[in-house]
Coordinates of C-alpha atoms in Angstrom, one line a residue:
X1 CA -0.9 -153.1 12.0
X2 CA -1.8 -149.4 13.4
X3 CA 0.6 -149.8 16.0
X4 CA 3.6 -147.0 16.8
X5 CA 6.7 -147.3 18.9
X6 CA 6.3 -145.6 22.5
X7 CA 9.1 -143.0 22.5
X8 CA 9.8 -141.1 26.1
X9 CA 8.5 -138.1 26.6
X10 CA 10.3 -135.2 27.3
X11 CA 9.9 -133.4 30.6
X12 CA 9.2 -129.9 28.7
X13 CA 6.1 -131.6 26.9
X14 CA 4.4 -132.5 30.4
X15 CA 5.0 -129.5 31.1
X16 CA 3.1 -127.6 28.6
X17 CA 0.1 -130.6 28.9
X18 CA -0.1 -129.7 32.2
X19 CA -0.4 -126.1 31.7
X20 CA -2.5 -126.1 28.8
X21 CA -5.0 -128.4 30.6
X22 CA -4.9 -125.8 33.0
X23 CA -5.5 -123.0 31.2
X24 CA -8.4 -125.0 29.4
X25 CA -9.7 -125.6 32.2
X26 CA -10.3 -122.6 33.3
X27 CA -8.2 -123.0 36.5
X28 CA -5.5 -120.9 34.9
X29 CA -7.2 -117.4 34.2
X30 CA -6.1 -114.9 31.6
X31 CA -3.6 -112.1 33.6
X32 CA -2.5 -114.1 35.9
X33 CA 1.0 -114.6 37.3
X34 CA 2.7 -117.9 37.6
X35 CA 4.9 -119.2 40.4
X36 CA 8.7 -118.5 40.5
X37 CA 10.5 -120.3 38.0
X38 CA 12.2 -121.9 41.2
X39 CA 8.7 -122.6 42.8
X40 CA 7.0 -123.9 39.4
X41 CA 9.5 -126.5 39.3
X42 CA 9.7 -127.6 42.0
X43 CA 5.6 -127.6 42.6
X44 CA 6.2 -129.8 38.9
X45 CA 9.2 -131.9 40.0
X46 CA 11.3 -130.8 36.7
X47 CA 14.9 -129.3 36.2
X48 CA 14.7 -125.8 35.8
X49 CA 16.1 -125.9 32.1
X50 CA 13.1 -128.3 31.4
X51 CA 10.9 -125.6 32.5
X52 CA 12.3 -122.9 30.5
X53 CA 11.9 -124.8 27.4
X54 CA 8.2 -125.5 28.5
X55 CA 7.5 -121.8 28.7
X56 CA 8.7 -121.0 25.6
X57 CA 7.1 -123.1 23.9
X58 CA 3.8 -121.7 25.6
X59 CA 5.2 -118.0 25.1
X60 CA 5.7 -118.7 21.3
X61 CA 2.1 -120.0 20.7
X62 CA 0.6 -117.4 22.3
X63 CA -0.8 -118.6 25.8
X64 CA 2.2 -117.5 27.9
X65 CA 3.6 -113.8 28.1
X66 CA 7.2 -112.7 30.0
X67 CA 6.9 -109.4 32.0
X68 CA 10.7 -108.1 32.1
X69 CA 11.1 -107.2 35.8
X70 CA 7.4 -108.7 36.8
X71 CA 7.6 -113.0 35.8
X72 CA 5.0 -115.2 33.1
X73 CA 1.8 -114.7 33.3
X74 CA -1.1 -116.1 31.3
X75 CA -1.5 -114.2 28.3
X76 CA -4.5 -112.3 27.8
X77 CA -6.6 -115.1 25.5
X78 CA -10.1 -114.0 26.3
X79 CA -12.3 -111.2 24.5
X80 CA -11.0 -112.0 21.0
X81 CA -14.2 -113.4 19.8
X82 CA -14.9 -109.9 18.9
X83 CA -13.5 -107.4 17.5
X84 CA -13.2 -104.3 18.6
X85 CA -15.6 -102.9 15.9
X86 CA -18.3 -105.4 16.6
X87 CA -17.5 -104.5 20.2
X88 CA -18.4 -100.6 19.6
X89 CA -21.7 -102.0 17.5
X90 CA -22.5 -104.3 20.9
X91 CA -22.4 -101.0 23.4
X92 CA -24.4 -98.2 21.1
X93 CA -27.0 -100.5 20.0
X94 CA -30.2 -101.9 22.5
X95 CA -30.8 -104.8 20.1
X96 CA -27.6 -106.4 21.0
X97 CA -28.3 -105.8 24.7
X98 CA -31.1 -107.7 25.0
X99 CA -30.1 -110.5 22.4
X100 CA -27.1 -110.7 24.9
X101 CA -29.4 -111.2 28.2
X102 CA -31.2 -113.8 25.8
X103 CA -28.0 -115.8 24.6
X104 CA -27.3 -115.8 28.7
X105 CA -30.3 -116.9 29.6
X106 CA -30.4 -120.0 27.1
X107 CA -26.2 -121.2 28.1
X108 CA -26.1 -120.0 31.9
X109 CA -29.7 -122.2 32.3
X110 CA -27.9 -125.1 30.7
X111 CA -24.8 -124.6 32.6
X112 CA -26.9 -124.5 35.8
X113 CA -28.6 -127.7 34.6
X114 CA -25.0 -129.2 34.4
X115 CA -23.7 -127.7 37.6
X116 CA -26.4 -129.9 39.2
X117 CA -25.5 -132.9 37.5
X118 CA -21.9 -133.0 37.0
X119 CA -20.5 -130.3 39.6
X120 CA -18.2 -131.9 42.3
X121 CA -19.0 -131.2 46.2
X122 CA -16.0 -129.1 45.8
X123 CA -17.8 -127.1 42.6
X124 CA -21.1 -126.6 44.8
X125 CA -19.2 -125.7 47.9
X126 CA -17.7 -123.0 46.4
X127 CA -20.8 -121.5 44.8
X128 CA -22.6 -121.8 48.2
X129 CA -19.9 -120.0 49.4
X130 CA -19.6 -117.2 47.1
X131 CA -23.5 -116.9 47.7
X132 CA -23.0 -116.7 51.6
X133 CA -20.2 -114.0 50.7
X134 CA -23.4 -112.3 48.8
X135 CA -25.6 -112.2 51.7
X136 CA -23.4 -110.7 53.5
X137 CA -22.1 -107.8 50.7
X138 CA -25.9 -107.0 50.7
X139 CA -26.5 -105.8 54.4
X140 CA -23.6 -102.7 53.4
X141 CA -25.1 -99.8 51.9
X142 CA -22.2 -99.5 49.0
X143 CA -23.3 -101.9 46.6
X144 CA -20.2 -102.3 45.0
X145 CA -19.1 -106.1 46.4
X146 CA -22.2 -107.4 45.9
X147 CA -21.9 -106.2 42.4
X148 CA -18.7 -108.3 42.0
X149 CA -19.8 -110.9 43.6
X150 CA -22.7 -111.5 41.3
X151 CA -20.1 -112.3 38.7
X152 CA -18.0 -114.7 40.7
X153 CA -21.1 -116.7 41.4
X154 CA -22.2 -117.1 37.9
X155 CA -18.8 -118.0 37.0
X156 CA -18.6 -120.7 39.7
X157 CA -22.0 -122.3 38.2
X158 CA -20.4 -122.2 34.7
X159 CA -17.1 -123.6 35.9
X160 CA -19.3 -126.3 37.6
X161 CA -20.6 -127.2 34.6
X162 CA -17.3 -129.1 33.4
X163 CA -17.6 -128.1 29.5
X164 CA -14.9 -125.8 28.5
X165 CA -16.1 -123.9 25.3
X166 CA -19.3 -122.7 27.3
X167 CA -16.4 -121.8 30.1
X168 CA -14.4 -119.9 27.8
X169 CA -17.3 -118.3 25.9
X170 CA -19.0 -117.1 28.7
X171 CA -16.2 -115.8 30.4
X172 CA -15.6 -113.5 27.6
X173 CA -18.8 -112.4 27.5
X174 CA -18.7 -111.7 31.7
X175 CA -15.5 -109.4 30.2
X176 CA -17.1 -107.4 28.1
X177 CA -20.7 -107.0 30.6
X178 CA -17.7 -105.9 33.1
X179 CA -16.6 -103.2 30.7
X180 CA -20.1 -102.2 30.7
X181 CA -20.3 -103.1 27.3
X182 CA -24.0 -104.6 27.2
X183 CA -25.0 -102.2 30.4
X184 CA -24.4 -100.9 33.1
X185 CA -24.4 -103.7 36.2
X186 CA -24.0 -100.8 39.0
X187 CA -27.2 -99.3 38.5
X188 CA -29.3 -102.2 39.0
X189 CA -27.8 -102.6 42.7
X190 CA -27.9 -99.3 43.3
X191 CA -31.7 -99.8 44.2
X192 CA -32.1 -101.3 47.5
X193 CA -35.9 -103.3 46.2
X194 CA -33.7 -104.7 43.3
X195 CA -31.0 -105.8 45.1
X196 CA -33.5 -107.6 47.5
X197 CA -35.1 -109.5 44.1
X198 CA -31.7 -110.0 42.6
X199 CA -30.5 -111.4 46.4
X200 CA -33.5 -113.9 46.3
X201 CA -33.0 -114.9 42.9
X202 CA -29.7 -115.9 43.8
X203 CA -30.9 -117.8 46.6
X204 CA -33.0 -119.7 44.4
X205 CA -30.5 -120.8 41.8
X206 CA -28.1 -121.9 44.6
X207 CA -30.7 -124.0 46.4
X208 CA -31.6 -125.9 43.5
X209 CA -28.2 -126.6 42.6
X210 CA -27.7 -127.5 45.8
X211 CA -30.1 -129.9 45.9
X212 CA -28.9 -131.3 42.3
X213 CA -32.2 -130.5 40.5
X214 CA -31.3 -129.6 36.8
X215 CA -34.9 -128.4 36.0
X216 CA -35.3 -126.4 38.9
X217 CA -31.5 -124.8 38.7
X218 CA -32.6 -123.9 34.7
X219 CA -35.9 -122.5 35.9
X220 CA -34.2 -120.6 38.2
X221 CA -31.8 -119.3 35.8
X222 CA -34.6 -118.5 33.4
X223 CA -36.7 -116.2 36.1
X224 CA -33.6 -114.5 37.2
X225 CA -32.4 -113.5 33.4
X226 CA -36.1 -112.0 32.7
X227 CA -36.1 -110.1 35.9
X228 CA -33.2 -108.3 34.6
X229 CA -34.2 -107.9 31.2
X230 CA -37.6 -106.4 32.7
X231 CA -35.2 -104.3 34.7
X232 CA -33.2 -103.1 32.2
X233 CA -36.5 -102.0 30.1
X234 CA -37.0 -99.9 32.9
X235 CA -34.3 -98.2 33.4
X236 CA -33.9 -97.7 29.5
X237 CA -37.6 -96.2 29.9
X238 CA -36.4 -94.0 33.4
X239 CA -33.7 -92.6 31.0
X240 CA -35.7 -91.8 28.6
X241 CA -38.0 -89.6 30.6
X242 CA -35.7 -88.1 32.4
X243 CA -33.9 -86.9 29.3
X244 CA -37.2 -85.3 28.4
X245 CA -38.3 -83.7 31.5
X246 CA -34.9 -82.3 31.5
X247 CA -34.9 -80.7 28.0
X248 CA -38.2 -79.2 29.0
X249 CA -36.4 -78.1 32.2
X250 CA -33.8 -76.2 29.8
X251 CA -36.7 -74.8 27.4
X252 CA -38.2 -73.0 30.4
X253 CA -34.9 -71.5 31.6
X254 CA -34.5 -70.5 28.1
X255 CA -37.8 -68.4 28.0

């Protein structure tokens, strides 16, 4: 018979299930600190010893990290998808840009298809939120908030989405478009038509998830990724021309 003896669990393995769940989750993001030691425990209702030997183990596979002098925080996990070479291939070559904008397009639509489905109240509370944070980061003139804020609200719809390889994935590719990897996020805002698009668009994908309608959340997804794939063939075209007219500028100061 395929049956085992139950043997109690120790207090440091509930621990680390907790925590890992966590950090699976998402909930628990790469960098950041824990509690106290004294606080974690008692937030976990475990002896302090029990903790310790919970952290460890975490520590020792990888997903934990001790700062002497500044506590445990959760270890840097994210970005190792690529290496750094491939990384340096990604940022000097336009193919990889747009195949980027492409691959985002296809998973953020089907997270948005899921956020309407299977997001909590909770999960489309916050996005709404984050958008109504937008709105108003896009009556100020520096466009630097609303930039940010961009991020945060994708994240929320991929968070909403409840599958945690696209969470992960996706988050390490929102890294690397934050390095400005892929391109250059800042210059799209800085243009005050854009931003008014890339606002609307926004409104758009939060209304339909809102209203739980998968096909219209994807659809709006799908407009919003080819507005900026248009957008960024212009500026790569802007670029161009201004890096002509200005090596004509420097022949004629030559002559």
């Amino acid at each position: 018979m395929p049956f085992l003896k139950v043997t109690p669990e120790k207090l440091s393995s509930s621990v680390v299930r907790q925590i890992e769940q966590l950090i699976l989750r998402g909930i628990l993001r790469p960098g950041e600190r824990l509690p106290s030691e004294r606080d974690l425990a008692d937030k976990m209702g475990v002896s302090r010893p029990s903790l310790r030997d919970a952290i460890a183990e975490l520590a020792e596979r990888g997903l934990l990290v001790s700062r002497a002098g500044s506590g445990i925080f959760v270890a840097e996990v994210l970005g190792s998808a690529f290496s750094p070479a491939l990384t340096q291939l990604f940022s000097t070559h336009d193919e990889a840009v747009f195949d980027y904008i492409s691959f985002r397009r296809d998973m953020e639509g089907l997270a948005a298809e899921r956020a309407a489905v299977f997001g909590s109240e909770t999960d489309l509370k916050l996005i709404a939120t984050i958008f109504g944070k937008m709105e108003v980061a896009h009556q100020k003139r520096d466009p630097s908030d609303e930039a940010q804020l961009d991020a945060e609200f994708h994240m929320a719809i991929i968070e909403a989405s409840h599958n945690v390889i696209m969470l992960h994935m996706l988050r390490s590719m929102f890294d690397l478009l934050r390095q400005g990897v892929f391109y250059n996020r800042q210059v799209m805002f800085k243009n005050r038509m854009t931003r008014d698009q890339l606002l609307d668009q926004h409104r758009a994908i939060n209304a339909a998830i809102q209203a739980r309608d998968p096909e219209a959340a994807r659809a709006a997804i799908g407009a919003h990724m080819a507005y900026v794939e248009q957008a960024f063939h212009d500026q790569m075209r802007a670029e161009k021309h201004e890096s002509i007219a200005r090596q004509r500028l420097e022949q004629e100061a030559s002559r």
